[in-house]
mmCIF file of C-alpha atoms in Angstrom:
data_model
loop_
_atom_site.group_PDB
_atom_site.id
_atom_site.type_symbol
_atom_site.label_atom_id
_atom_site.label_comp_id
_atom_site.label_asym_id
_atom_site.label_seq_id
_atom_site.Cartn_x
_atom_site.Cartn_y
_atom_site.Cartn_z
ATOM 1 C CA MET A 8 -138.027 -5.054 227.350
ATOM 2 C CA SER A 9 -140.472 -6.153 224.656
ATOM 3 C CA ARG A 10 -141.178 -3.906 221.654
ATOM 4 C CA ALA A 11 -144.093 -3.485 219.244
ATOM 5 C CA PHE A 12 -144.235 -1.533 216.001
ATOM 6 C CA VAL A 13 -147.560 0.281 215.583
ATOM 7 C CA PHE A 14 -148.829 1.823 212.362
ATOM 8 C CA PRO A 15 -151.059 4.919 212.042
ATOM 9 C CA GLY A 16 -154.410 5.229 210.329
ATOM 10 C CA GLN A 17 -156.293 7.870 208.409
ATOM 11 C CA GLY A 18 -155.908 11.426 209.646
ATOM 12 C CA SER A 19 -152.117 11.252 209.945
ATOM 13 C CA GLN A 20 -151.554 12.328 206.330
ATOM 14 C CA ALA A 21 -149.514 15.465 205.593
ATOM 15 C CA ILE A 22 -148.029 16.892 202.415
ATOM 16 C CA GLY A 23 -144.324 16.042 202.307
ATOM 17 C CA MET A 24 -144.506 13.000 204.583
ATOM 18 C CA GLY A 25 -141.795 10.468 203.860
ATOM 19 C CA ARG A 26 -139.904 12.675 201.413
ATOM 20 C CA ALA A 27 -136.854 13.151 203.634
ATOM 21 C CA LEU A 28 -136.730 9.391 204.201
ATOM 22 C CA ALA A 29 -136.798 8.777 200.438
ATOM 23 C CA GLU A 30 -133.987 11.281 199.939
ATOM 24 C CA ALA A 31 -131.853 9.795 202.714
ATOM 25 C CA TYR A 32 -132.474 6.065 202.163
ATOM 26 C CA PRO A 33 -132.569 4.312 198.760
ATOM 27 C CA ALA A 34 -134.660 1.526 200.352
ATOM 28 C CA ALA A 35 -137.301 4.055 201.404
ATOM 29 C CA ARG A 36 -137.378 5.609 197.927
ATOM 30 C CA ALA A 37 -137.843 2.127 196.465
ATOM 31 C CA VAL A 38 -140.993 1.694 198.573
ATOM 32 C CA PHE A 39 -142.610 4.785 197.062
ATOM 33 C CA GLU A 40 -141.536 3.704 193.556
ATOM 34 C CA GLU A 41 -143.074 0.250 194.030
ATOM 35 C CA VAL A 42 -146.342 1.758 195.277
ATOM 36 C CA ASP A 43 -146.418 4.155 192.301
ATOM 37 C CA GLU A 44 -145.921 1.214 189.942
ATOM 38 C CA ALA A 45 -148.572 -0.897 191.647
ATOM 39 C CA LEU A 46 -151.153 1.902 191.388
ATOM 40 C CA GLU A 47 -150.010 2.935 187.901
ATOM 41 C CA GLU A 48 -149.762 6.561 188.977
ATOM 42 C CA ARG A 49 -147.319 8.824 190.811
ATOM 43 C CA LEU A 50 -148.919 8.785 194.227
ATOM 44 C CA SER A 51 -145.538 9.923 195.569
ATOM 45 C CA ALA A 52 -145.886 13.213 193.678
ATOM 46 C CA LEU A 53 -149.268 13.810 195.327
ATOM 47 C CA ILE A 54 -147.819 12.953 198.754
ATOM 48 C CA TRP A 55 -144.841 15.290 198.419
ATOM 49 C CA GLU A 56 -146.117 18.124 196.211
ATOM 50 C CA GLY A 57 -149.882 17.854 195.896
ATOM 51 C CA ALA A 58 -152.844 19.548 197.568
ATOM 52 C CA ILE A 59 -153.840 18.347 201.020
ATOM 53 C CA GLU A 60 -157.487 18.183 199.857
ATOM 54 C CA ASP A 61 -156.517 15.591 197.253
ATOM 55 C CA LEU A 62 -154.255 13.638 199.600
ATOM 56 C CA THR A 63 -157.037 13.513 202.199
ATOM 57 C CA LEU A 64 -159.428 11.762 199.793
ATOM 58 C CA THR A 65 -159.857 8.316 201.320
ATOM 59 C CA GLN A 66 -158.706 6.406 198.237
ATOM 60 C CA ASN A 67 -155.462 8.414 198.233
ATOM 61 C CA ALA A 68 -154.872 8.780 201.966
ATOM 62 C CA GLN A 69 -155.015 5.066 202.692
ATOM 63 C CA PRO A 70 -152.245 3.856 200.323
ATOM 64 C CA ALA A 71 -150.246 7.054 200.969
ATOM 65 C CA ILE A 72 -150.136 6.564 204.735
ATOM 66 C CA MET A 73 -149.212 2.912 204.270
ATOM 67 C CA ALA A 74 -146.427 3.787 201.802
ATOM 68 C CA THR A 75 -144.967 6.293 204.271
ATOM 69 C CA SER A 76 -145.023 3.710 207.050
ATOM 70 C CA MET A 77 -143.317 1.120 204.856
ATOM 71 C CA ALA A 78 -140.691 3.669 203.789
ATOM 72 C CA ALA A 79 -139.928 4.385 207.449
ATOM 73 C CA LEU A 80 -139.692 0.657 208.118
ATOM 74 C CA ALA A 81 -137.348 0.216 205.138
ATOM 75 C CA ALA A 82 -135.101 2.936 206.581
ATOM 76 C CA LEU A 83 -135.111 1.201 209.966
ATOM 77 C CA GLU A 84 -134.228 -2.101 208.294
ATOM 78 C CA ALA A 85 -131.326 -0.380 206.507
ATOM 79 C CA GLU A 86 -129.991 0.639 209.908
ATOM 80 C CA GLY A 87 -130.470 -2.822 211.433
ATOM 81 C CA LEU A 88 -133.362 -1.647 213.604
ATOM 82 C CA GLY A 89 -136.260 -3.399 211.897
ATOM 83 C CA MET A 90 -138.556 -6.369 212.322
ATOM 84 C CA ALA A 91 -135.913 -8.609 213.910
ATOM 85 C CA HIS A 92 -136.275 -6.496 217.049
ATOM 86 C CA VAL A 93 -140.048 -6.623 217.610
ATOM 87 C CA SER A 94 -142.368 -9.084 219.305
ATOM 88 C CA PHE A 95 -145.673 -7.828 217.847
ATOM 89 C CA VAL A 96 -147.102 -5.418 215.302
ATOM 90 C CA ALA A 97 -150.462 -3.629 215.280
ATOM 91 C CA GLY A 98 -152.132 -0.895 213.264
ATOM 92 C CA HIS A 99 -155.096 1.443 213.640
ATOM 93 C CA SER A 100 -157.743 0.752 210.959
ATOM 94 C CA LEU A 101 -155.888 1.013 207.621
ATOM 95 C CA GLY A 102 -152.694 0.765 209.690
ATOM 96 C CA GLU A 103 -153.519 -2.902 210.176
ATOM 97 C CA TYR A 104 -152.690 -3.372 206.473
ATOM 98 C CA SER A 105 -149.343 -1.653 207.079
ATOM 99 C CA ALA A 106 -148.714 -3.972 210.033
ATOM 100 C CA LEU A 107 -149.513 -7.028 207.930
ATOM 101 C CA CYS A 108 -147.262 -5.805 205.135
ATOM 102 C CA ALA A 109 -144.464 -5.224 207.656
ATOM 103 C CA ALA A 110 -144.937 -8.756 208.964
ATOM 104 C CA GLY A 111 -144.691 -10.229 205.462
ATOM 105 C CA ALA A 112 -148.309 -11.393 205.346
ATOM 106 C CA ILE A 113 -149.178 -9.288 202.263
ATOM 107 C CA ASP A 114 -146.765 -8.023 199.601
ATOM 108 C CA LEU A 115 -146.271 -4.243 199.322
ATOM 109 C CA ALA A 116 -147.788 -3.954 195.831
ATOM 110 C CA ASP A 117 -150.855 -5.979 196.859
ATOM 111 C CA THR A 118 -151.225 -3.893 200.019
ATOM 112 C CA ALA A 119 -151.217 -0.676 197.984
ATOM 113 C CA ARG A 120 -153.824 -2.007 195.563
ATOM 114 C CA LEU A 121 -156.008 -3.352 198.384
ATOM 115 C CA LEU A 122 -155.979 0.016 200.147
ATOM 116 C CA ARG A 123 -156.856 1.864 196.947
ATOM 117 C CA ILE A 124 -159.821 -0.514 196.549
ATOM 118 C CA ARG A 125 -160.712 -0.212 200.249
ATOM 119 C CA GLY A 126 -160.629 3.575 200.179
ATOM 120 C CA ALA A 127 -162.808 3.807 197.078
ATOM 121 C CA ALA A 128 -165.255 1.169 198.348
ATOM 122 C CA MET A 129 -165.663 2.901 201.703
ATOM 123 C CA GLN A 130 -166.257 6.230 199.994
ATOM 124 C CA GLU A 131 -168.829 4.763 197.618
ATOM 125 C CA ALA A 132 -170.702 2.718 200.247
ATOM 126 C CA VAL A 133 -172.662 5.704 201.573
ATOM 127 C CA PRO A 134 -173.718 8.853 199.664
ATOM 128 C CA VAL A 135 -171.950 12.018 200.821
ATOM 129 C CA GLY A 136 -173.925 13.719 203.580
ATOM 130 C CA VAL A 137 -175.846 10.623 204.683
ATOM 131 C CA GLY A 138 -173.311 9.416 207.220
ATOM 132 C CA ALA A 139 -171.078 11.011 209.847
ATOM 133 C CA MET A 140 -168.586 10.255 212.594
ATOM 134 C CA ALA A 141 -168.052 12.030 215.897
ATOM 135 C CA ALA A 142 -165.520 11.929 218.706
ATOM 136 C CA VAL A 143 -166.866 11.747 222.240
ATOM 137 C CA LEU A 144 -164.412 12.955 224.872
ATOM 138 C CA GLY A 145 -164.721 12.394 228.579
ATOM 139 C CA LEU A 146 -167.142 9.460 228.717
ATOM 140 C CA ASP A 147 -165.971 5.882 229.129
ATOM 141 C CA TYR A 148 -166.557 3.189 226.530
ATOM 142 C CA ASP A 149 -169.645 1.610 228.125
ATOM 143 C CA ALA A 150 -171.295 5.014 228.491
ATOM 144 C CA VAL A 151 -170.716 5.816 224.797
ATOM 145 C CA VAL A 152 -172.094 2.415 223.748
ATOM 146 C CA ALA A 153 -175.269 3.280 225.678
ATOM 147 C CA VAL A 154 -175.414 6.767 224.148
ATOM 148 C CA ALA A 155 -175.113 5.354 220.618
ATOM 149 C CA ALA A 156 -177.851 2.793 221.268
ATOM 150 C CA GLU A 157 -180.173 5.472 222.647
ATOM 151 C CA ALA A 158 -179.539 7.768 219.680
ATOM 152 C CA ALA A 159 -179.861 5.138 216.950
ATOM 153 C CA GLY A 160 -183.634 4.668 216.809
ATOM 154 C CA ASP A 161 -184.272 2.966 213.464
ATOM 155 C CA GLU A 162 -180.966 4.262 212.088
ATOM 156 C CA VAL A 163 -177.338 3.158 212.499
ATOM 157 C CA CYS A 164 -175.256 4.649 215.309
ATOM 158 C CA GLN A 165 -172.495 2.609 216.895
ATOM 159 C CA VAL A 166 -169.005 2.797 218.332
ATOM 160 C CA ALA A 167 -166.437 2.800 215.526
ATOM 161 C CA ASN A 168 -163.146 3.386 217.390
ATOM 162 C CA ASP A 169 -162.423 2.738 221.044
ATOM 163 C CA ASN A 170 -159.234 4.805 220.941
ATOM 164 C CA ASP A 171 -158.264 5.424 224.563
ATOM 165 C CA PRO A 172 -159.909 6.066 227.943
ATOM 166 C CA ALA A 173 -160.652 9.667 226.985
ATOM 167 C CA GLN A 174 -161.825 9.265 223.378
ATOM 168 C CA VAL A 175 -164.426 7.031 221.745
ATOM 169 C CA VAL A 176 -165.551 7.622 218.148
ATOM 170 C CA ILE A 177 -169.085 6.864 216.931
ATOM 171 C CA SER A 178 -170.282 6.336 213.367
ATOM 172 C CA GLY A 179 -173.546 5.960 211.479
ATOM 173 C CA HIS A 180 -176.344 7.986 209.954
ATOM 174 C CA LYS A 181 -175.685 11.712 210.293
ATOM 175 C CA ASP A 182 -178.921 12.523 212.139
ATOM 176 C CA ALA A 183 -178.350 9.699 214.624
ATOM 177 C CA VAL A 184 -174.730 10.720 215.225
ATOM 178 C CA GLU A 185 -175.814 14.320 215.839
ATOM 179 C CA ARG A 186 -178.439 13.072 218.319
ATOM 180 C CA ALA A 187 -175.752 11.035 220.038
ATOM 181 C CA CYS A 188 -173.554 14.107 220.423
ATOM 182 C CA GLU A 189 -176.331 15.957 222.237
ATOM 183 C CA ILE A 190 -177.129 12.968 224.467
ATOM 184 C CA ALA A 191 -173.426 12.536 225.284
ATOM 185 C CA LYS A 192 -173.096 16.173 226.335
ATOM 186 C CA ALA A 193 -176.183 15.836 228.521
ATOM 187 C CA LYS A 194 -174.591 12.805 230.174
ATOM 188 C CA GLY A 195 -171.420 14.691 231.023
ATOM 189 C CA ALA A 196 -169.132 14.370 228.007
ATOM 190 C CA LYS A 197 -166.480 17.103 227.935
ATOM 191 C CA ARG A 198 -166.900 17.387 224.182
ATOM 192 C CA ALA A 199 -168.784 15.611 221.412
ATOM 193 C CA LEU A 200 -167.897 16.869 217.967
ATOM 194 C CA LEU A 201 -168.416 15.793 214.376
ATOM 195 C CA LEU A 202 -165.227 14.733 212.585
ATOM 196 C CA PRO A 203 -164.185 16.036 209.141
ATOM 197 C CA VAL A 204 -164.485 12.666 207.392
ATOM 198 C CA SER A 205 -166.059 11.803 204.072
ATOM 199 C CA ALA A 206 -167.844 8.599 205.123
ATOM 200 C CA PRO A 207 -169.067 6.775 208.264
ATOM 201 C CA PHE A 208 -166.285 4.195 208.676
ATOM 202 C CA HIS A 209 -166.419 1.060 210.855
ATOM 203 C CA CYS A 210 -170.171 0.714 211.130
ATOM 204 C CA ALA A 211 -172.936 -1.338 209.535
ATOM 205 C CA LEU A 212 -173.359 1.209 206.722
ATOM 206 C CA MET A 213 -170.030 -0.078 205.345
ATOM 207 C CA GLU A 214 -171.496 -3.509 204.434
ATOM 208 C CA PRO A 215 -171.158 -2.829 200.659
ATOM 209 C CA ALA A 216 -167.458 -2.053 201.171
ATOM 210 C CA ALA A 217 -166.988 -5.236 203.199
ATOM 211 C CA ALA A 218 -168.356 -7.254 200.276
ATOM 212 C CA VAL A 219 -165.925 -5.524 197.907
ATOM 213 C CA MET A 220 -163.005 -6.251 200.226
ATOM 214 C CA GLY A 221 -164.020 -9.886 200.552
ATOM 215 C CA GLU A 222 -163.668 -10.275 196.798
ATOM 216 C CA ALA A 223 -160.430 -8.271 196.652
ATOM 217 C CA LEU A 224 -158.776 -10.208 199.466
ATOM 218 C CA ALA A 225 -159.775 -13.512 197.889
ATOM 219 C CA GLY A 226 -157.606 -12.555 194.923
ATOM 220 C CA VAL A 227 -154.325 -11.918 196.770
ATOM 221 C CA VAL A 228 -151.809 -14.140 198.518
ATOM 222 C CA VAL A 229 -151.951 -13.844 202.305
ATOM 223 C CA ARG A 230 -149.218 -15.598 204.298
ATOM 224 C CA ASP A 231 -148.763 -16.328 207.992
ATOM 225 C CA PRO A 232 -147.141 -13.204 209.479
ATOM 226 C CA ILE A 233 -143.533 -13.520 210.685
ATOM 227 C CA VAL A 234 -144.525 -11.907 214.009
ATOM 228 C CA PRO A 235 -147.998 -11.942 215.581
ATOM 229 C CA VAL A 236 -150.348 -9.147 214.487
ATOM 230 C CA VAL A 237 -152.718 -7.733 217.107
ATOM 231 C CA VAL A 238 -155.882 -7.177 215.083
ATOM 232 C CA ASN A 239 -158.467 -4.417 215.522
ATOM 233 C CA VAL A 240 -161.672 -6.419 215.711
ATOM 234 C CA ARG A 241 -160.373 -9.060 218.117
ATOM 235 C CA ALA A 242 -157.873 -7.081 220.236
ATOM 236 C CA GLU A 243 -155.584 -10.102 220.321
ATOM 237 C CA ALA A 244 -152.705 -11.553 218.342
ATOM 238 C CA VAL A 245 -153.336 -13.519 215.150
ATOM 239 C CA GLU A 246 -150.742 -15.640 213.354
ATOM 240 C CA GLU A 247 -152.751 -17.580 210.723
ATOM 241 C CA ALA A 248 -153.250 -16.329 207.164
ATOM 242 C CA ASP A 249 -156.838 -17.565 206.905
ATOM 243 C CA ARG A 250 -157.839 -15.657 210.040
ATOM 244 C CA VAL A 251 -156.031 -12.540 208.785
ATOM 245 C CA ARG A 252 -158.064 -12.541 205.588
ATOM 246 C CA ALA A 253 -161.425 -13.008 207.345
ATOM 247 C CA LEU A 254 -160.693 -10.396 210.003
ATOM 248 C CA LEU A 255 -159.712 -7.781 207.424
ATOM 249 C CA VAL A 256 -163.169 -8.169 205.907
ATOM 250 C CA ALA A 257 -164.801 -7.962 209.350
ATOM 251 C CA GLN A 258 -162.756 -4.849 210.110
ATOM 252 C CA VAL A 259 -164.581 -2.776 207.461
ATOM 253 C CA THR A 260 -167.813 -2.765 209.476
ATOM 254 C CA GLY A 261 -166.303 -3.740 212.831
ATOM 255 C CA GLU A 262 -165.023 -1.729 215.733
ATOM 256 C CA VAL A 263 -161.394 -0.632 216.002
ATOM 257 C CA ARG A 264 -160.663 -1.900 219.516
ATOM 258 C CA TRP A 265 -157.426 0.077 219.939
ATOM 259 C CA ARG A 266 -157.628 0.583 223.712
ATOM 260 C CA GLU A 267 -158.121 -3.140 224.267
ATOM 261 C CA SER A 268 -155.418 -3.980 221.714
ATOM 262 C CA VAL A 269 -152.877 -1.904 223.621
ATOM 263 C CA GLN A 270 -154.037 -3.440 226.900
ATOM 264 C CA TRP A 271 -153.496 -6.872 225.340
ATOM 265 C CA LEU A 272 -149.972 -5.879 224.294
ATOM 266 C CA VAL A 273 -149.225 -4.539 227.779
ATOM 267 C CA GLY A 274 -150.465 -7.828 229.208
ATOM 268 C CA ALA A 275 -148.084 -9.644 226.852
ATOM 269 C CA GLY A 276 -145.187 -7.668 228.310
ATOM 270 C CA VAL A 277 -144.757 -4.943 225.669
ATOM 271 C CA THR A 278 -143.358 -1.767 227.186
ATOM 272 C CA ASP A 279 -141.769 -0.074 224.133
ATOM 273 C CA TYR A 280 -143.905 1.209 221.234
ATOM 274 C CA TRP A 281 -142.501 2.625 218.012
ATOM 275 C CA GLU A 282 -145.049 4.445 215.817
ATOM 276 C CA ILE A 283 -143.855 3.850 212.260
ATOM 277 C CA GLY A 284 -144.750 6.506 209.673
ATOM 278 C CA ALA A 285 -146.619 9.799 209.736
ATOM 279 C CA GLY A 286 -147.678 11.614 212.887
ATOM 280 C CA LYS A 287 -147.767 10.834 216.595
ATOM 281 C CA ALA A 288 -151.477 10.168 217.226
ATOM 282 C CA LEU A 289 -151.036 6.560 218.326
ATOM 283 C CA SER A 290 -148.217 7.452 220.690
ATOM 284 C CA GLY A 291 -150.525 9.827 222.546
ATOM 285 C CA MET A 292 -153.283 7.220 222.729
ATOM 286 C CA ILE A 293 -150.908 4.554 224.036
ATOM 287 C CA LYS A 294 -149.607 6.841 226.788
ATOM 288 C CA ARG A 295 -153.182 7.595 227.871
ATOM 289 C CA ILE A 296 -154.021 3.872 227.893
ATOM 290 C CA GLU A 297 -150.946 2.814 229.873
ATOM 291 C CA ARG A 298 -148.668 5.429 231.402
ATOM 292 C CA GLU A 299 -145.911 2.919 232.187
ATOM 293 C CA THR A 300 -144.880 2.620 228.531
ATOM 294 C CA GLU A 301 -142.350 4.271 226.261
ATOM 295 C CA GLN A 302 -143.234 5.688 222.827
ATOM 296 C CA ARG A 303 -141.168 6.802 219.860
ATOM 297 C CA ALA A 304 -142.494 8.234 216.594
ATOM 298 C CA ILE A 305 -140.361 7.205 213.602
ATOM 299 C CA GLY A 306 -141.128 9.295 210.523
ATOM 300 C CA THR A 307 -137.947 11.167 209.563
ATOM 301 C CA PRO A 308 -134.215 10.524 209.207
ATOM 302 C CA GLU A 309 -133.727 12.600 212.361
ATOM 303 C CA ASP A 310 -135.983 10.230 214.294
ATOM 304 C CA ILE A 311 -133.838 7.302 213.176
ATOM 305 C CA ALA A 312 -130.600 9.142 213.955
ATOM 306 C CA ALA A 313 -131.899 9.726 217.497
ATOM 307 C CA LEU A 314 -132.339 5.962 217.910
ATOM 308 C CA LYS A 315 -128.730 5.387 216.939
ATOM 309 C CA GLY A 316 -127.401 8.234 219.059
#
């Protein structure tokens, strides 16, 4: 049996996430302390005791979700259940940074700072209200690509996330995305609904953020990962630091090819998927992509105790 660790993206945030891990494992607490120090603020206090509206702000959610994932990984390592037991890692959007941190390609402090920069740059790339994202349920990928192209006109509307066979997310100008929702419903989509996000991620409107991330990534050390990382924009494993850096820049405007990434992992023999951090969204997607797989969500001490039991 081959195992992969997968790391969640934005939307998995919740007040209190990771707190029980920090209380149960000194190594997990140390992760939150290092992230606080890197950001020169107590992000941990916001995660555990703050308002969900503040935690959901992109510039906070991104480093917070990563910190929670790394705390869960630190707890697994303390129990001898960590990276020595995996063949691949992968992450959904910002989760790719968590995966790279887990694989030793980017230090924890640098990862936190990069995600704070990434979150702010994505938020600032498009004025509030100009862009939107929507989930289309019940149409396959090729059909949604055609819907987005039909709706775009002289605006931006494109597939942002190919999540699983039942869900494809589109992104772009708000008017074009709303047109796409109506076209999708007319073509038989079960649902097509706007998402409660603050910016149109993973589309051409994010070009200013990609430029910011190019500069930011040029200033940090990126190493070859200790295990291959299956990257969003290529849906295949990457093991070279130079490619990692370039693909993280491409990821800002590029498509999150999660369905294809999981299919690649299945083709490589991975049957066991551990979702490391907050929530269970990826586990559900993976099961819908390939039923003959096993999933575990690892976000609490109880989850880790169940592994040992």
